[in-house]
Short mmCIF file of C-alpha atoms in Angstrom, two decimals:
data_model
loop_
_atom_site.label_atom_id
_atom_site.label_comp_id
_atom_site.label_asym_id
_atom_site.label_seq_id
_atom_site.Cartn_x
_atom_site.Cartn_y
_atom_site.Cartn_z
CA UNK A 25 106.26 22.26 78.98
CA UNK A 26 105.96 25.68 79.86
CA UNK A 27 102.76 28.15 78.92
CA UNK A 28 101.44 31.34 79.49
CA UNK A 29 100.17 30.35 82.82
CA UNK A 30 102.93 28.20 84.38
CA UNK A 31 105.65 29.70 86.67
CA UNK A 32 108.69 27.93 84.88
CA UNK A 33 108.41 30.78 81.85
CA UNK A 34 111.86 31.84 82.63
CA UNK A 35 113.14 29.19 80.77
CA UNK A 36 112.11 29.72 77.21
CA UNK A 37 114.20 31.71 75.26
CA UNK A 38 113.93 35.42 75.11
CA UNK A 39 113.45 37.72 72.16
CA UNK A 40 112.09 41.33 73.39
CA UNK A 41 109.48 43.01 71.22
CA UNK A 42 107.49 46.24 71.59
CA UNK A 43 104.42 46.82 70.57
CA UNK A 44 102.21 50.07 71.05
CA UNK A 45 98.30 50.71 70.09
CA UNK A 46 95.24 52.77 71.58
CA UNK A 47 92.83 51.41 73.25
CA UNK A 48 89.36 54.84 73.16
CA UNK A 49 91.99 57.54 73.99
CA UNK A 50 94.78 56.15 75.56
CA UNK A 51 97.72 55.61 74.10
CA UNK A 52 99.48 52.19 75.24
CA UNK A 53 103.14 50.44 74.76
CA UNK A 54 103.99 47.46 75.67
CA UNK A 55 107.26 44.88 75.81
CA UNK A 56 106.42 41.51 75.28
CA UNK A 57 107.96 38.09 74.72
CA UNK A 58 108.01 34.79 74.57
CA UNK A 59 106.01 32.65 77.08
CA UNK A 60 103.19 35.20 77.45
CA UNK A 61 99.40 35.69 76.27
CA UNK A 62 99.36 37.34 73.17
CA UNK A 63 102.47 38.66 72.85
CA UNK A 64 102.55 40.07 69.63
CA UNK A 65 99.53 42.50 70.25
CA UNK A 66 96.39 43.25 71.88
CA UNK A 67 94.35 40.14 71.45
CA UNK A 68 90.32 40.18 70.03
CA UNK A 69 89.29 39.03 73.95
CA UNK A 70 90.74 42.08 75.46
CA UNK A 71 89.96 44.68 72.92
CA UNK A 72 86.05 43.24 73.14
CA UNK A 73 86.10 43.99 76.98
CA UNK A 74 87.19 47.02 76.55
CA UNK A 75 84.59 48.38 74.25
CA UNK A 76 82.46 47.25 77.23
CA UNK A 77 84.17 47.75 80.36
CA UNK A 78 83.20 50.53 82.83
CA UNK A 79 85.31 51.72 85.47
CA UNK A 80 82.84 53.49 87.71
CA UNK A 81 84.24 56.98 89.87
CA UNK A 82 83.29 55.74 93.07
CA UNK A 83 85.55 52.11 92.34
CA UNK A 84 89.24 52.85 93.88
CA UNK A 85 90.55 49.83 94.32
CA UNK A 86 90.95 47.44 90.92
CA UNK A 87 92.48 44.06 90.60
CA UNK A 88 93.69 42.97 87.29
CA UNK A 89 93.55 38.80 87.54
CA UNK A 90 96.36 36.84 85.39
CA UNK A 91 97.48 40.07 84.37
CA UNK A 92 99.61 38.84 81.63
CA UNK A 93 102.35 41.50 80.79
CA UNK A 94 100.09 44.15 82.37
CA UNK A 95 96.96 45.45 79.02
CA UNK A 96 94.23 45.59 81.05
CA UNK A 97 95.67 47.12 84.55
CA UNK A 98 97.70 49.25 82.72
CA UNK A 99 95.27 50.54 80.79
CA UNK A 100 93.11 51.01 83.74
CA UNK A 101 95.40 52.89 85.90
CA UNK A 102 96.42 55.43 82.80
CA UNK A 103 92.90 55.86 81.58
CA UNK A 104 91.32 56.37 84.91
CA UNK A 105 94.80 57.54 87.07
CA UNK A 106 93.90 54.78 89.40
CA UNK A 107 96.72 52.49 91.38
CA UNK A 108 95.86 49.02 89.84
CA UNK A 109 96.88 45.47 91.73
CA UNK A 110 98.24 43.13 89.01
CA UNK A 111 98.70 39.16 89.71
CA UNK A 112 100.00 36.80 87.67
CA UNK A 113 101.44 32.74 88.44
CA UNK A 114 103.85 33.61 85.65
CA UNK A 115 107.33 35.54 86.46
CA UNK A 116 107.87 36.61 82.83
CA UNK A 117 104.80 38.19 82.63
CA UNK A 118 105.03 39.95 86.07
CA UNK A 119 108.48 41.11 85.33
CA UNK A 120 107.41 42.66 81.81
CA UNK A 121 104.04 43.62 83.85
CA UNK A 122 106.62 45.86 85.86
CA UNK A 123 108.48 47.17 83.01
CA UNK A 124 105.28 48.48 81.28
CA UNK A 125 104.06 50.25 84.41
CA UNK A 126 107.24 52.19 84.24
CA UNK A 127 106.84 52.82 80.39
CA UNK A 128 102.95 54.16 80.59
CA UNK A 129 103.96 55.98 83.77
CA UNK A 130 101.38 54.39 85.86
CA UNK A 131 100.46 53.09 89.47
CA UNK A 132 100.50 49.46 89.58
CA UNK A 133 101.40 46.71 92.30
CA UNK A 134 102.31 44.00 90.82
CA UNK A 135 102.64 40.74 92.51
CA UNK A 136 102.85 36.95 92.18
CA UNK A 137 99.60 34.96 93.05
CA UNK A 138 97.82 31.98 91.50
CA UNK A 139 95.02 32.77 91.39
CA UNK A 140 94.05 35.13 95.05
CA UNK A 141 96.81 32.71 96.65
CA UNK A 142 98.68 35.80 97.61
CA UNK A 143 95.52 38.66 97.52
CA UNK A 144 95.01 39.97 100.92
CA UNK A 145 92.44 42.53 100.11
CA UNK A 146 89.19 43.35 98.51
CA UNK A 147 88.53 45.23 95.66
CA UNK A 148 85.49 47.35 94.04
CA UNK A 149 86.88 45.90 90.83
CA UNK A 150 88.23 42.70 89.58
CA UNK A 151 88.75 42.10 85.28
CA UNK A 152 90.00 38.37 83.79
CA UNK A 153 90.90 37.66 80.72
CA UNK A 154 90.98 34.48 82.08
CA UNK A 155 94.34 31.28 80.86
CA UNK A 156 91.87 29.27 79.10
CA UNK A 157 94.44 27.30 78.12
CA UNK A 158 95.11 26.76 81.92
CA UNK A 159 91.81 24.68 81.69
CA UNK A 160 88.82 24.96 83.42
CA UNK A 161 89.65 23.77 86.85
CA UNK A 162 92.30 26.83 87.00
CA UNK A 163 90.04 29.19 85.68
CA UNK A 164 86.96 27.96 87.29
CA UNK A 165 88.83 28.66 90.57
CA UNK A 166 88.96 32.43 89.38
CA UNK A 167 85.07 32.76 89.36
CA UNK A 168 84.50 30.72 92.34
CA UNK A 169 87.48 32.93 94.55
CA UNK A 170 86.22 36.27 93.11
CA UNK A 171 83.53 36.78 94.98
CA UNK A 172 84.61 36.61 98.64
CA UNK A 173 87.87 39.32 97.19
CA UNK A 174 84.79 42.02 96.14
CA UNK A 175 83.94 44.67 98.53
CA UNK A 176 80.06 45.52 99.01
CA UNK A 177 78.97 46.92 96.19
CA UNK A 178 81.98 45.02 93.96
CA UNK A 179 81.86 44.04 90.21
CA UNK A 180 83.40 41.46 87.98
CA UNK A 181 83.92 41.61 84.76
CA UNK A 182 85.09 38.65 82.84
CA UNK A 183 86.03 38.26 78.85
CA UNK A 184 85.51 34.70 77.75
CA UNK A 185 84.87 33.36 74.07
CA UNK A 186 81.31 30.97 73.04
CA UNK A 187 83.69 28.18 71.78
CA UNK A 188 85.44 28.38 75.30
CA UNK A 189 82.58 27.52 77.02
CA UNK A 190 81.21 30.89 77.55
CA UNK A 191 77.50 28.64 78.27
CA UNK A 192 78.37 26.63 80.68
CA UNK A 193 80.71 29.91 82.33
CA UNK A 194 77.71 32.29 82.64
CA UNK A 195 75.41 29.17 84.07
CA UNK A 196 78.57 28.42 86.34
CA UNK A 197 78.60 32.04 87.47
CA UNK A 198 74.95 32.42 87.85
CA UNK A 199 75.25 29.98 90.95
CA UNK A 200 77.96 31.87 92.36
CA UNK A 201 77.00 35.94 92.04
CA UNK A 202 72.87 37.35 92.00
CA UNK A 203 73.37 39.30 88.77
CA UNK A 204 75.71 37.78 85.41
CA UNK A 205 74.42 40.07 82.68
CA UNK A 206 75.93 39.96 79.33
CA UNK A 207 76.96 43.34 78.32
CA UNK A 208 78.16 42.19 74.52
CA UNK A 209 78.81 40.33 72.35
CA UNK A 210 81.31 40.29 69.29
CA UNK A 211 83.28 37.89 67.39
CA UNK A 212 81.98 35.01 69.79
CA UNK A 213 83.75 37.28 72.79
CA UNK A 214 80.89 37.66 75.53
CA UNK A 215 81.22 40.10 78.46
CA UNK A 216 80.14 39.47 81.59
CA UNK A 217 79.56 42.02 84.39
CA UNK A 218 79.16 39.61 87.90
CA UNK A 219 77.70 41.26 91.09
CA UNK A 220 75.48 40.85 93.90
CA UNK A 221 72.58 43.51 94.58
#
């Protein structure tokens, strides 16, 4: 059976919805539907990593990983008028990832890729909201990956909840990157900001 991260999403039904909020300053809109992550609104993960995240003015290049139908690139390249990469295993999702570039007037190249199957370059940024429900093999992958698609100097930030296995993540991404500092914490979301000195 289909899910948010599975390519087959194409064949659930379709019912179109918009929905539109602000994230600091920035206004957002969105089309959503069926077969993707939170698709009625921004969800608690996302809005917690964004009361957190930093894009620094010296980071140019920013990957958005399992971009869903496009909140956290988006808001990225409209907030901070950067071109954002956007990858995603699931076609609905890159499709309406597409669609809402054009609606928030942004820069985004958006692409299919499980995972960095299909990345072919490094970034000073990388931000998951990672398919938990994907398991942790799948997501797991995403940690372990990360680091060799950084460029010197490169940070990532990931959004994952305590009753997720946020523990065993940050332990996990302690033996892969020299720094995982939690930035926050809030309604069990923890932030983590990955990076070697």
């Amino acid at each position: 059976m289909p899910h948010y991260f599975s390519e087959d999403n194409n064949t659930l039904k379709s019912n179109p919805l918009e929905v539109a909020f602000r994230v600091n300053d920035t206004d957002l809109k969105f089309q959503t539907d069926y077969g993707v992550f939170s698709k009625s609104g921004l969800d608690r993960g996302t809005r917690v990593l964004f009361d957190y995240l930093e894009v620094l003015d010296n980071e140019q290049s920013v990957l958005d990983l399992g971009c869903g139908y496009g909140v956290i690139g988006i808001y990225i390249a409209k907030s901070h008028q950067l071109s954002v990469d956007m990858v995603d295993v699931n076609k609905r999702a890159l499709e309406l990832s597409e669609k809402n570039s054009i609606l928030n007037k942004v820069d985004t190249n958006v692409y299919m890729s499980d995972g960095f199957s299909n990345v072919e370059k490094k970034f000073d940024l990388i931000i998951t909201n990672p398919p938990i429900r994907a398991g942790k093999k799948v997501y797991y992958k995403f940690f372990s990956d990360s680091v060799n698609y950084l460029n010197e100097g490169g940070r990532f930030y990931v959004v994952i909840n305590k009753k997720h296995g946020a523990m065993s993540a940050i332990k996990y991404l302690e033996s892969i990157y020299e720094s995982v500092e939690i930035l926050g914490k809030k309604k069990g979301f923890h932030v983590l900001l990955c990076k070697n000195d």
